[in-house]
Coordinates of C-alpha atoms and ligand atoms in Angstrom, one line a residue:
M1274 CA 153.0 -58.4 266.2
A1275 CA 155.9 -59.2 268.3
T1276 CA 158.0 -56.5 266.9
E1277 CA 155.5 -54.2 267.8
N1278 CA 155.3 -55.1 271.5
Q1279 CA 156.9 -52.4 273.6
Y1280 CA 157.0 -54.6 276.9
T1281 CA 158.9 -57.6 275.5
L1282 CA 162.8 -57.4 275.9
Q1283 CA 164.3 -57.1 272.6
N1284 CA 167.0 -55.2 270.7
P1285 CA 165.7 -51.8 270.0
L1286 CA 167.8 -51.5 266.6
T1287 CA 165.9 -54.2 265.1
Q1288 CA 162.7 -53.7 266.8
Y1289 CA 161.1 -51.7 263.9
P1290 CA 161.6 -51.2 260.2
Q1291 CA 165.2 -50.1 259.0
P1292 CA 165.8 -48.2 255.7
E1293 CA 165.8 -48.4 252.8
F1294 CA 162.2 -47.4 252.3
P1295 CA 160.4 -46.6 249.1
K1296 CA 159.8 -43.2 247.7
Q1297 CA 156.4 -42.1 248.6
P1298 CA 155.7 -38.6 248.0
Q1299 CA 152.5 -37.4 249.7
T1300 CA 150.7 -33.8 249.6
A1301 CA 150.9 -32.0 253.0
P1302 CA 149.6 -32.5 255.6
G1303 CA 149.7 -36.2 254.4
T1304 CA 148.1 -39.2 256.0
V1305 CA 149.4 -42.3 257.9
H1306 CA 147.6 -44.6 255.2
E1307 CA 150.2 -43.8 252.7
L1308 CA 153.2 -44.6 254.9
Q1309 CA 155.1 -47.6 253.6
P1310 CA 156.1 -49.4 256.0
K1311 CA 153.0 -48.6 258.1
A1312 CA 153.9 -46.6 261.2
D1313 CA 153.1 -48.1 264.7
H1314 CA 151.3 -45.6 267.0
G1315 CA 150.6 -48.2 269.5
E1316 CA 147.3 -49.2 268.2
T1317 CA 147.6 -52.9 269.0
S1318 CA 150.5 -52.6 271.4
Y1319 CA 150.0 -49.8 274.0
K1320 CA 148.9 -51.0 277.4
G1321 CA 147.4 -48.6 279.8
F1322 CA 148.2 -48.5 283.6
G1323 CA 145.7 -46.0 284.8
R1324 CA 148.5 -43.3 285.1
L1325 CA 146.3 -40.6 283.8
A1326 CA 142.7 -41.5 285.3
G1327 CA 140.2 -38.8 285.0
R1328 CA 142.6 -36.5 283.2
K1329 CA 141.3 -34.1 280.6
A1330 CA 143.7 -33.6 277.7
L1331 CA 143.8 -31.2 274.7
I1332 CA 146.0 -32.7 271.8
T1333 CA 146.8 -30.9 268.6
G1334 CA 148.1 -32.7 265.6
A1335 CA 146.4 -35.8 267.1
D1336 CA 145.2 -37.4 263.8
S1337 CA 148.5 -38.9 262.7
G1338 CA 152.2 -39.4 263.8
I1339 CA 153.3 -38.5 267.1
G1340 CA 150.0 -36.9 268.2
R1341 CA 148.2 -39.8 267.1
A1342 CA 150.4 -42.3 269.4
A1343 CA 150.2 -39.5 272.5
A1344 CA 146.2 -39.6 272.0
I1345 CA 145.9 -43.5 272.1
A1346 CA 148.3 -43.8 275.2
F1347 CA 146.4 -41.0 277.0
A1348 CA 143.2 -42.7 276.3
R1349 CA 144.4 -46.1 277.7
E1350 CA 146.0 -44.5 280.8
G1351 CA 142.6 -43.0 281.5
A1352 CA 142.3 -39.7 280.1
D1353 CA 139.4 -38.0 278.1
I1354 CA 140.7 -36.3 275.1
A1355 CA 139.7 -33.2 272.8
L1356 CA 141.9 -33.6 269.6
N1357 CA 142.8 -31.1 267.0
Y1358 CA 143.9 -31.5 263.4
L1359 CA 143.3 -29.6 260.0
P1360 CA 139.8 -30.3 258.5
S1361 CA 141.4 -32.2 255.4
E1362 CA 142.7 -34.8 258.0
E1363 CA 139.2 -35.8 259.1
A1364 CA 139.6 -39.4 258.0
D1365 CA 142.8 -40.3 260.0
A1366 CA 141.2 -38.3 263.1
R1367 CA 138.2 -40.4 262.9
E1368 CA 140.2 -43.6 263.3
V1369 CA 141.8 -41.8 266.6
V1370 CA 138.4 -41.2 267.7
A1371 CA 137.3 -44.7 267.5
L1372 CA 140.7 -45.9 269.3
I1373 CA 140.0 -43.4 271.9
E1374 CA 136.2 -44.5 272.5
A1375 CA 137.3 -48.2 272.3
A1376 CA 139.6 -47.4 275.3
G1377 CA 136.4 -46.4 277.1
R1378 CA 137.2 -42.8 277.0
K1379 CA 135.3 -39.7 275.7
A1380 CA 136.9 -38.1 272.4
V1381 CA 135.7 -34.6 271.3
A1382 CA 137.1 -33.8 267.9
I1383 CA 137.7 -30.1 267.0
P1384 CA 139.1 -29.7 263.4
G1385 CA 140.3 -26.3 262.5
D1386 CA 143.6 -24.3 261.7
I1387 CA 145.7 -23.3 264.5
T1388 CA 147.3 -20.3 262.5
S1389 CA 144.0 -18.3 263.5
E1390 CA 144.4 -16.9 267.0
A1391 CA 140.5 -16.8 267.2
F1392 CA 140.4 -20.6 266.3
C1393 CA 143.2 -21.2 269.1
Q1394 CA 140.9 -19.5 271.7
A1395 CA 137.8 -21.3 270.4
L1396 CA 139.5 -24.7 270.5
V1397 CA 140.6 -24.2 274.1
K1398 CA 137.3 -22.9 275.2
Q1399 CA 135.5 -25.9 273.4
A1400 CA 137.8 -28.6 274.8
A1401 CA 137.5 -27.3 278.1
E1402 CA 133.7 -27.0 277.9
A1403 CA 133.3 -30.5 276.2
L1404 CA 135.8 -32.3 278.6
G1405 CA 134.2 -30.4 281.9
G1406 CA 137.7 -28.7 282.4
L1407 CA 141.4 -28.9 281.0
D1408 CA 144.5 -30.2 282.8
I1409 CA 146.8 -31.5 280.0
V1410 CA 147.6 -29.4 277.1
T1411 CA 149.9 -31.3 274.3
N1412 CA 151.2 -29.0 271.5
V1413 CA 152.2 -31.5 268.8
A1414 CA 150.9 -30.0 265.7
G1415 CA 153.7 -28.5 263.5
K1416 CA 154.8 -27.5 259.8
Q1417 CA 158.0 -28.6 258.3
T1418 CA 158.5 -27.9 254.7
A1419 CA 162.1 -28.5 253.3
Q1420 CA 163.9 -26.0 250.8
K1421 CA 167.4 -26.8 249.6
D1422 CA 168.2 -23.1 249.0
I1423 CA 167.5 -19.9 251.0
A1424 CA 166.6 -18.4 247.6
D1425 CA 163.5 -20.7 247.4
L1426 CA 162.4 -20.0 250.8
T1427 CA 159.6 -17.5 250.6
T1428 CA 158.7 -14.8 253.3
E1429 CA 155.3 -16.4 253.2
Q1430 CA 156.6 -20.0 254.1
F1431 CA 159.0 -18.6 256.6
E1432 CA 156.3 -16.7 258.5
L1433 CA 153.9 -19.5 258.0
T1434 CA 156.2 -21.7 259.6
F1435 CA 156.7 -19.8 262.6
R1436 CA 153.0 -19.0 262.9
T1437 CA 152.3 -22.6 262.8
N1438 CA 154.6 -23.8 265.3
V1439 CA 155.3 -21.1 267.6
T1440 CA 152.8 -18.2 267.5
A1441 CA 150.0 -20.8 267.9
L1442 CA 151.5 -22.4 270.6
F1443 CA 151.7 -19.2 272.5
W1444 CA 148.1 -18.6 271.8
I1445 CA 146.9 -22.0 272.8
C1446 CA 148.9 -21.7 276.1
K1447 CA 147.8 -18.2 276.6
A1448 CA 144.1 -19.2 276.3
A1449 CA 144.4 -22.4 278.4
L1450 CA 146.4 -21.0 281.5
P1451 CA 143.4 -19.2 283.1
L1452 CA 141.6 -22.7 282.9
L1453 CA 144.4 -25.0 284.2
P1454 CA 144.3 -26.1 287.8
P1455 CA 147.3 -26.7 290.0
G1456 CA 148.9 -29.9 288.8
A1457 CA 148.3 -29.2 285.2
T1458 CA 151.0 -29.6 282.6
I1459 CA 151.7 -28.4 279.2
I1460 CA 153.8 -30.4 277.0
N1461 CA 155.2 -28.9 273.9
T1462 CA 156.8 -30.7 270.9
A1463 CA 160.5 -29.4 270.1
S1464 CA 163.0 -31.5 268.0
I1465 CA 166.4 -32.3 267.6
Q1466 CA 166.4 -29.6 265.1
A1467 CA 166.6 -27.2 267.9
Y1468 CA 170.1 -28.3 268.6
Q1469 CA 171.4 -30.0 265.2
P1470 CA 169.6 -28.0 262.4
S1471 CA 169.5 -29.5 258.9
E1472 CA 170.6 -27.3 256.1
T1473 CA 167.3 -27.8 254.4
L1474 CA 165.2 -26.5 257.4
L1475 CA 166.1 -22.8 257.8
D1476 CA 162.7 -22.1 258.8
Y1477 CA 161.6 -24.9 260.8
A1478 CA 164.7 -25.7 262.8
P1479 CA 164.8 -22.1 264.6
T1480 CA 160.8 -22.7 265.3
K1481 CA 161.9 -25.6 267.5
S1482 CA 164.9 -23.5 269.2
A1483 CA 161.9 -21.1 269.8
I1484 CA 159.8 -23.6 271.4
V1485 CA 162.8 -24.8 273.6
A1486 CA 163.2 -21.3 275.1
F1487 CA 159.3 -20.5 275.2
T1488 CA 159.2 -23.9 277.2
K1489 CA 161.8 -22.9 279.8
A1490 CA 160.6 -19.1 279.9
L1491 CA 156.9 -20.4 280.5
S1492 CA 157.7 -23.1 283.1
K1493 CA 159.3 -20.3 285.3
Q1494 CA 156.3 -18.1 284.8
V1495 CA 153.7 -20.6 285.8
I1496 CA 155.6 -22.7 288.5
G1497 CA 153.9 -20.7 291.1
K1498 CA 150.8 -21.7 290.0
G1499 CA 151.7 -25.5 290.3
I1500 CA 151.6 -25.7 286.6
R1501 CA 154.5 -27.5 284.9
V1502 CA 155.8 -26.9 281.1
N1503 CA 158.1 -29.5 279.5
A1504 CA 159.0 -30.4 276.0
V1505 CA 159.7 -33.5 274.0
A1506 CA 162.5 -33.2 271.5
P1507 CA 162.2 -36.2 268.9
G1508 CA 164.7 -37.2 266.2
P1509 CA 163.6 -38.5 263.1
F1510 CA 160.1 -40.0 263.4
W1511 CA 158.3 -42.1 260.8
T1512 CA 155.2 -39.8 260.2
P1513 CA 153.3 -38.2 257.2
L1514 CA 155.1 -35.0 258.1
Q1515 CA 158.3 -36.2 256.4
P1516 CA 157.3 -37.5 252.9
S1517 CA 154.7 -34.6 252.7
G1518 CA 157.5 -32.2 252.1
G1519 CA 159.4 -32.4 255.3
Q1520 CA 162.3 -33.8 253.7
P1521 CA 163.5 -33.5 250.0
Q1522 CA 162.1 -36.5 248.4
D1523 CA 165.6 -37.8 247.8
K1524 CA 166.1 -38.4 251.5
I1525 CA 162.9 -40.5 252.2
P1526 CA 164.6 -43.8 251.2
A1527 CA 167.3 -43.5 254.0
F1528 CA 165.4 -41.5 256.4
G1529 CA 166.5 -42.3 259.9
S1530 CA 169.7 -44.2 258.8
E1531 CA 172.0 -41.2 260.1
T1532 CA 171.0 -42.0 263.6
P1533 CA 173.1 -44.3 265.8
Y1534 CA 170.2 -46.6 265.7
G1535 CA 170.1 -46.7 261.8
R1536 CA 166.4 -46.3 261.6
P1537 CA 163.9 -43.5 262.4
G1538 CA 161.5 -43.9 265.5
Q1539 CA 158.2 -44.9 265.6
P1540 CA 155.5 -42.8 266.9
A1541 CA 154.6 -45.4 269.6
E1542 CA 158.3 -44.9 270.9
C1543 CA 157.4 -41.5 271.7
A1544 CA 154.3 -41.8 273.4
P1545 CA 155.6 -42.8 277.0
I1546 CA 157.6 -39.7 277.6
Y1547 CA 154.2 -37.6 276.7
V1548 CA 152.5 -39.8 279.2
L1549 CA 155.1 -39.4 282.0
L1550 CA 155.3 -35.6 281.6
A1551 CA 151.4 -35.4 281.5
S1552 CA 151.1 -37.5 284.7
Q1553 CA 151.6 -36.6 288.4
E1554 CA 154.5 -39.1 288.4
S1555 CA 156.7 -36.3 287.0
S1556 CA 155.7 -33.9 289.6
Y1557 CA 159.4 -32.5 290.2
I1558 CA 160.0 -32.1 286.4
T1559 CA 159.3 -28.8 285.0
G1560 CA 161.3 -26.5 282.2
E1561 CA 162.7 -29.8 280.8
V1562 CA 163.3 -30.8 277.1
F1563 CA 163.4 -34.7 276.6
G1564 CA 165.2 -36.1 273.5
V1565 CA 163.9 -39.2 271.9
T1566 CA 166.6 -39.4 269.2
G1567 CA 167.9 -42.9 268.7
G1568 CA 171.2 -42.2 270.2
N1569 CA 171.7 -38.6 268.6
T1570 CA 172.0 -37.0 272.0
L1571 CA 170.8 -33.5 273.2
P1572 CA 173.3 -31.0 274.2
Ligands
NAD1620 P1 152.3 -35.5 261.5 O1 152.2 -34.7 260.1 O2 151.6 -36.6 261.7 O3 151.6 -34.3 262.5 C1 151.6 -33.1 262.2 C2 150.4 -32.5 262.4 O4 150.3 -31.1 262.4 C3 149.4 -32.8 261.3 O5 148.7 -34.1 261.4 C4 148.3 -31.6 261.4 O6 147.1 -32.0 262.2 C5 149.2 -30.6 262.2 N1 149.1 -29.4 261.7 C6 150.0 -28.7 260.9 N2 149.5 -27.4 260.4 C7 148.3 -27.3 261.3 C8 147.5 -26.1 261.1 N3 147.8 -25.0 260.5 N4 146.4 -26.0 262.0 C9 146.3 -27.4 262.8 N5 147.0 -28.4 262.7 C10 147.9 -28.3 261.8 O7 153.7 -35.5 261.6 P2 154.5 -35.6 263.3 O8 155.9 -35.8 262.7 O9 153.9 -36.5 264.1 O10 154.6 -34.1 263.7 C11 154.4 -33.9 265.0 C12 154.9 -33.0 265.7 O11 156.6 -33.6 266.0 C13 155.5 -31.7 265.0 O12 155.6 -30.4 265.8 C14 156.8 -31.9 264.4 O13 157.6 -30.7 264.2 C15 157.4 -32.7 265.6 N6 158.6 -33.4 265.1 C16 158.6 -34.3 264.2 C17 159.6 -35.3 264.0 C18 159.6 -36.2 262.8 O14 160.7 -36.7 262.5 N7 158.5 -36.7 262.5 C19 160.8 -34.8 264.6 C20 161.1 -34.0 265.4 C21 159.8 -33.2 265.9
MG1621 MG1 148.1 -35.5 260.1

């Protein structure tokens, strides 16, 4: 589809669907198949240029959304990929495995819940064993559950959001670092919420601020090993995270309309920055946070 082609000069405002969208509640963690309109993860559009030839990547949250787009792009750029996702997301994940294999790369599916430290350690070990090493760690998995009132935000939710978004990231980085060679890269997924928090995301927004600070601190710690650590901070993106509880349902029809573009981003529009940060092309870039926000500029 011409509108999905990222290599044709066109107006980015009208490149992808604009609100209104239908109401479409899903149960977390959701599936790409219930998104209306359908999301673009680069399935029919992303071209590889050999920028990650021979690289070995672990991607969490790789079944859907931004992680799926990163997985498709990494594979088409020449990387073998270990994918993590929740066991309930097997159907979405199988499609990503097929897309990676269609690109001629190896796909290693490792489902499991990253809120377990033991699982995070096993995930990294298994990924490195199956791929014969590891040199890209891409942390995309995340939990976002909107609550309009602090009175309804339970301690359990608050702690689970931090455990999923921040503590698991720490566990995965900690387990991976001894295995990473010089030149390896870690890419974390923050959010515009780190800088412009919504009133409904009292737990989620500070996890994303924590990811920004963690990324900068870790980058300084490992720079001497030749390992780079950066983060991507997306604005509103059209993924299952949002209609499956990430937003109050009444915010879904106009989702993304608050950006200067007047529309949400599509996962395919986020993938190129993950590729750049994974590749040796970004050799002089570390400790940075890159906004992909449709014009809501980061500070
Ligand atoms: P998504 O629902 O497609 O992806 C999130 C993934 O997180 C899920 O597919 C699931 O596999 C994984 N996950 C959640 N809890 C897990 C757990 N306990 N164990 C293992 N995996 C778990 O949605 P997305 O929007 O692509 O989200 C990807 C990342 O982007 C998240 O970190 C999210 O916070 C961030 N982000 C999204 C937006 C947006 O508007 N969609 C904006 C800014 C940042
Ligand atoms: Mg998913």
